[in-house]
Every structure is written in structure tokens, then in C-alpha cells.
CSV table of C-alpha atoms and ligand atoms in Angstrom, one decimal:
chain,number,residue,atom,x,y,z
A,17,UNK,CA,132.1,-66.7,214.4
A,18,UNK,CA,133.4,-68.5,211.3
A,19,UNK,CA,133.9,-72.2,211.8
A,20,UNK,CA,136.9,-73.8,210.0
A,21,UNK,CA,137.8,-77.5,209.7
A,22,UNK,CA,141.6,-78.1,209.7
A,23,UNK,CA,142.2,-80.8,207.1
A,24,UNK,CA,145.5,-82.3,208.2
A,25,UNK,CA,146.1,-85.6,209.9
A,26,UNK,CA,149.8,-85.3,210.5
A,27,UNK,CA,150.1,-84.7,214.3
A,28,UNK,CA,153.5,-83.0,213.9
A,29,UNK,CA,151.9,-80.4,211.6
A,30,UNK,CA,148.8,-80.0,213.8
A,31,UNK,CA,151.0,-79.2,216.8
A,32,UNK,CA,152.5,-76.3,214.8
A,33,UNK,CA,149.3,-75.1,213.1
A,34,UNK,CA,147.3,-75.1,216.4
A,35,UNK,CA,149.8,-72.6,217.9
A,36,UNK,CA,150.0,-70.5,214.8
A,37,UNK,CA,146.2,-70.1,214.6
A,38,UNK,CA,145.8,-69.5,218.4
A,39,UNK,CA,145.2,-65.8,218.0
A,40,UNK,CA,142.9,-66.0,215.0
A,41,UNK,CA,139.2,-65.2,215.6
A,42,UNK,CA,137.6,-68.4,214.3
A,43,UNK,CA,136.4,-71.7,215.7
A,44,UNK,CA,138.7,-74.5,214.5
A,45,UNK,CA,137.9,-78.2,214.5
A,46,UNK,CA,139.8,-81.2,213.2
A,47,UNK,CA,138.6,-83.0,210.0
A,48,UNK,CA,137.9,-86.6,210.7
A,49,UNK,CA,136.9,-87.8,207.3
A,50,UNK,CA,138.9,-89.8,204.7
A,51,UNK,CA,142.0,-88.1,203.3
A,52,UNK,CA,142.0,-87.7,199.5
A,53,UNK,CA,144.9,-89.0,197.4
A,54,UNK,CA,147.4,-86.2,196.9
A,55,UNK,CA,147.6,-86.4,193.1
A,56,UNK,CA,148.5,-82.8,192.4
A,57,UNK,CA,151.6,-81.8,190.6
A,58,UNK,CA,152.2,-78.8,192.8
A,59,UNK,CA,152.0,-78.0,196.5
A,60,UNK,CA,149.1,-75.5,195.7
A,61,UNK,CA,147.2,-78.2,193.9
A,62,UNK,CA,147.6,-80.7,196.8
A,63,UNK,CA,146.6,-78.1,199.4
A,64,UNK,CA,143.5,-77.3,197.4
A,65,UNK,CA,142.6,-81.0,196.9
A,66,UNK,CA,142.7,-81.5,200.7
A,67,UNK,CA,140.9,-78.3,201.6
A,68,UNK,CA,138.1,-78.8,199.0
A,69,UNK,CA,137.6,-82.5,200.0
A,70,UNK,CA,137.1,-81.5,203.7
A,71,UNK,CA,134.9,-78.5,202.9
A,72,UNK,CA,132.6,-80.6,200.6
A,73,UNK,CA,132.4,-83.4,203.1
A,74,UNK,CA,131.7,-81.2,206.1
A,75,UNK,CA,129.9,-78.3,204.4
A,76,UNK,CA,132.1,-76.0,206.4
A,77,UNK,CA,135.0,-73.8,205.5
A,78,UNK,CA,138.3,-75.7,205.6
A,79,UNK,CA,142.0,-75.1,205.7
A,80,UNK,CA,144.8,-77.4,204.5
A,81,UNK,CA,148.5,-77.2,203.9
A,82,UNK,CA,151.0,-79.0,201.7
A,83,UNK,CA,154.7,-78.6,202.2
A,84,UNK,CA,157.8,-79.5,200.2
A,85,UNK,CA,161.6,-79.1,200.5
A,86,UNK,CA,163.2,-77.9,197.3
A,87,UNK,CA,166.9,-78.4,196.8
A,88,UNK,CA,168.3,-76.5,193.8
A,89,UNK,CA,171.2,-78.9,193.3
A,90,UNK,CA,168.7,-81.7,193.0
A,91,UNK,CA,166.6,-79.9,190.4
A,92,UNK,CA,164.0,-78.9,193.0
A,93,UNK,CA,163.6,-82.4,194.5
A,94,UNK,CA,162.2,-83.8,196.7
A,95,UNK,CA,159.6,-81.0,196.3
A,96,UNK,CA,156.0,-82.1,196.1
A,97,UNK,CA,157.2,-85.7,196.7
A,98,UNK,CA,158.9,-84.8,200.1
A,99,UNK,CA,156.7,-87.2,202.1
A,100,UNK,CA,157.4,-90.2,199.8
A,101,UNK,CA,160.9,-89.3,198.7
A,102,UNK,CA,162.4,-92.7,199.7
A,103,UNK,CA,159.3,-94.7,198.6
A,104,UNK,CA,155.6,-95.0,199.3
A,105,UNK,CA,156.1,-96.3,202.9
A,106,UNK,CA,159.1,-94.0,203.7
A,107,UNK,CA,159.4,-92.7,207.3
A,108,UNK,CA,161.1,-89.3,208.0
A,109,UNK,CA,164.5,-91.0,208.6
A,110,UNK,CA,164.4,-92.8,205.3
A,111,UNK,CA,163.8,-89.5,203.4
A,112,UNK,CA,166.5,-87.7,205.3
A,113,UNK,CA,169.0,-90.6,204.6
A,114,UNK,CA,168.2,-90.5,200.9
A,115,UNK,CA,168.6,-86.7,200.8
A,116,UNK,CA,172.0,-86.9,202.5
A,117,UNK,CA,173.2,-89.7,200.2
A,118,UNK,CA,172.2,-87.7,197.1
A,119,UNK,CA,174.0,-84.6,198.5
A,120,UNK,CA,177.1,-86.3,199.8
A,121,UNK,CA,180.2,-84.3,199.1
A,122,UNK,CA,178.4,-81.2,197.7
A,123,UNK,CA,180.1,-78.0,198.9
A,124,UNK,CA,178.2,-75.4,201.0
A,125,UNK,CA,177.3,-73.3,197.9
A,126,UNK,CA,175.4,-76.3,196.5
A,127,UNK,CA,173.5,-77.1,199.6
A,128,UNK,CA,170.9,-74.4,199.4
A,129,UNK,CA,167.3,-75.5,200.0
A,130,UNK,CA,163.9,-73.8,200.4
A,131,UNK,CA,160.9,-75.1,202.4
A,132,UNK,CA,157.7,-74.1,200.8
A,133,UNK,CA,154.2,-74.4,202.3
A,134,UNK,CA,151.0,-73.8,200.3
A,135,UNK,CA,147.9,-73.2,202.4
A,136,UNK,CA,144.5,-73.4,200.9
A,137,UNK,CA,141.2,-72.1,202.5
A,138,UNK,CA,138.2,-73.6,200.8
A,139,UNK,CA,134.4,-72.9,201.1
A,140,UNK,CA,131.7,-75.6,201.0
A,141,UNK,CA,130.7,-74.3,197.6
A,142,UNK,CA,134.2,-74.6,196.1
A,143,UNK,CA,135.7,-71.2,196.5
A,144,UNK,CA,139.5,-71.4,197.1
A,145,UNK,CA,142.1,-68.9,198.5
A,146,UNK,CA,145.7,-70.0,198.4
A,147,UNK,CA,148.8,-68.5,199.9
A,148,UNK,CA,152.4,-69.6,200.2
A,149,UNK,CA,155.2,-69.2,202.7
A,150,UNK,CA,158.8,-70.1,202.3
A,151,UNK,CA,162.0,-70.3,204.3
A,152,UNK,CA,165.5,-70.6,202.9
A,153,UNK,CA,168.3,-72.6,204.4
A,154,UNK,CA,171.1,-75.1,203.9
A,155,UNK,CA,171.1,-78.8,204.1
A,156,UNK,CA,173.7,-80.1,206.6
A,157,UNK,CA,175.9,-83.1,205.9
A,158,UNK,CA,174.5,-84.9,209.0
A,159,UNK,CA,171.4,-84.5,211.3
A,160,UNK,CA,171.6,-82.2,214.2
A,161,UNK,CA,168.9,-81.8,216.9
A,162,UNK,CA,165.9,-83.8,218.1
A,163,UNK,CA,163.0,-81.3,217.9
A,164,UNK,CA,160.6,-80.8,215.1
A,165,UNK,CA,160.0,-83.5,212.4
A,166,UNK,CA,160.6,-84.5,208.8
A,167,UNK,CA,163.7,-82.8,207.4
A,168,UNK,CA,164.1,-80.5,210.4
A,169,UNK,CA,167.4,-82.2,211.7
A,170,UNK,CA,169.2,-81.4,208.4
A,171,UNK,CA,167.7,-78.0,207.6
A,172,UNK,CA,170.1,-75.3,208.9
A,173,UNK,CA,168.6,-71.8,209.1
A,174,UNK,CA,171.5,-69.3,208.8
A,175,UNK,CA,169.8,-66.3,210.4
A,176,UNK,CA,169.1,-68.4,213.5
A,177,UNK,CA,172.5,-70.2,213.3
A,178,UNK,CA,170.9,-73.6,214.0
A,179,UNK,CA,168.8,-76.3,212.5
A,180,UNK,CA,165.0,-76.4,212.8
A,181,UNK,CA,165.5,-79.5,215.0
A,182,UNK,CA,167.5,-77.4,217.5
A,183,UNK,CA,164.7,-74.8,217.8
A,184,UNK,CA,161.8,-74.8,220.2
A,185,UNK,CA,158.4,-74.9,218.7
A,186,UNK,CA,158.0,-71.2,219.4
A,187,UNK,CA,161.3,-70.4,217.7
A,188,UNK,CA,160.5,-72.4,214.6
A,189,UNK,CA,157.0,-70.8,214.5
A,190,UNK,CA,158.6,-67.4,214.3
A,191,UNK,CA,160.6,-68.1,211.1
A,192,UNK,CA,159.2,-71.2,209.3
A,193,UNK,CA,157.6,-71.6,205.9
A,194,UNK,CA,154.4,-72.8,207.6
A,195,UNK,CA,154.4,-69.8,210.0
A,196,UNK,CA,154.7,-67.4,207.1
A,197,UNK,CA,151.9,-69.1,205.0
A,198,UNK,CA,149.6,-69.4,208.0
A,199,UNK,CA,150.2,-65.7,208.8
A,200,UNK,CA,148.9,-64.8,205.4
A,201,UNK,CA,146.0,-67.3,205.7
A,202,UNK,CA,145.1,-65.6,209.0
A,203,UNK,CA,144.6,-62.3,207.2
A,204,UNK,CA,142.2,-64.0,204.7
A,205,UNK,CA,140.3,-65.7,207.6
A,206,UNK,CA,140.0,-62.2,209.2
A,207,UNK,CA,138.4,-60.8,206.0
A,208,UNK,CA,136.1,-63.8,205.6
A,209,UNK,CA,134.9,-63.5,209.2
A,210,UNK,CA,134.0,-59.9,208.5
A,211,UNK,CA,132.3,-60.7,205.2
A,212,UNK,CA,130.1,-63.5,206.7
A,213,UNK,CA,129.3,-62.0,210.1
B,12,LIG,P1,153.1,-82.8,203.6
B,12,LIG,O1,152.8,-83.4,202.2
B,12,LIG,O2,152.7,-81.4,203.6
B,12,LIG,O3,152.4,-83.6,204.6
B,12,LIG,O4,154.6,-82.8,203.9
B,12,LIG,C1,155.5,-83.5,203.1
B,12,LIG,C2,156.7,-83.9,203.9
B,12,LIG,O5,157.6,-82.8,204.1
B,12,LIG,C3,156.5,-84.4,205.3
B,12,LIG,O6,156.3,-85.8,205.3
B,12,LIG,C4,157.8,-84.1,206.0
B,12,LIG,O7,158.8,-85.1,205.8
B,12,LIG,C5,158.2,-82.8,205.3
B,12,LIG,N1,157.8,-81.6,206.1
B,12,LIG,C6,156.7,-80.9,206.0
B,12,LIG,N2,156.8,-79.9,206.8
B,12,LIG,C7,158.0,-79.9,207.4
B,12,LIG,C8,158.6,-79.1,208.4
B,12,LIG,O8,158.1,-78.1,208.9
B,12,LIG,N3,159.9,-79.5,208.7
B,12,LIG,C9,160.5,-80.6,208.2
B,12,LIG,N4,159.9,-81.4,207.3
B,12,LIG,C10,158.7,-81.0,206.9
């Protein structure tokens, strides 16, 4: 069976990814090495930097994701800088506060946002496969809900009529950007498993 190192250290993301990969026929383990600097200009570049670093260090196949929230009214910000939007040491609440401040008073039509996740699967010898998943929604004027993480309390998903932070993990994993990207990645892992078995 193909063995794949999961190159994410964020426990909130790991919780989701573990569930999303549960049905995939591969042996997954956590990457314990140093995290590379996320110096890419795009989500795809950053996902590839993380996956390649883990694949090289472990000499195993590796999977990594990079996620950003793009708000059209802010010219696509916070985008690739979503984790550090309010500064290098920003915590989730700081980023959410900055987002709400910048969007204060904007009408519903200007509150459209898209979560995007790039997932990269990399081989020890440097082959990369990248896929993307997205989920469209609206940024609320104030937080609502306690579940999830990051921008979830202000991300309202119209088809579900609630924020991500009001969803259970199972509900979020049916519709989220990360779920859609990982579903595509699972297809690639399936093909790789066949090719190397
Ligand atoms: P990363 O660079 O992929 O680790 O994620 C960037 C930032 O986006 C994180 O620090 C979170 O604030 C936010 N983020 C990533 N995924 C999600 C999500 O599923 N919901 C809400 N916020 C997220």
C-alpha cells in the first residue's frame, strides 16, 4: 500500500483532513520534520513547497494543503496571506477582527468571499500533482458559531443557511473547499496506488 506523509502541523486542519482521507486506501503518517517558510506567491506554490520539503526529508510521498480566503471587495485579500493577515503573530481572532473592520458597512452584494484550498501531492524525486477546491459564501458582519477555526465564524454558506462555525465537522466536510480539494487528491492517490503496486 502507498505510504503518504501528511505535511501539515495545524491541528485544526489535521482534524478535518484525517476524516476526509479516512476512506482512501493508503497508509498516512504525520510529518514531524521542520516546516519550510511559506514563501510562495500563490496557494499552489505554498502547497508544493510544503509537500516537496516533506517528501524530500522523508523519502516518502507527501501531501500538503494551503488555504486562503479571497474577498472580491478587498481585491482578493487576505488570500495567500490569510494566516498572517493581521501581522506575523496574528491569531485567528485578530485576523477575523481585521477582516470585519475592513468590510464594515459594506452591503451584502459586496460581501462575497471564496475559500480556496490547493492540495499538492509530491514524490520523493520531485514529481508534483496539484488540485484545488473552492467554496463560495458571504462574510457576515459579526461572528456566529463556535465550531471550526480561522475565519469559520464569519463565513456564511448560503446553501446551508449557516456559517461554517455553526456546522458539525461532518457537515463542513460535505461542502468545504478543503473537502473538495481532498476529494480530487483522493482520486490521484488511487491512481498512484495502482501505478506503484
Ligand atoms: P494555511 O496557510 O493553509 O495554514 O491557512 C491560512 C489561514 O486560513 C489559517 O490560518 C486560517 O486562519 C485560515 N483557514 C484555513 N482553512 C480554513 C477553514 O477551513 N476555515 C476557516 N479558516 C481557514
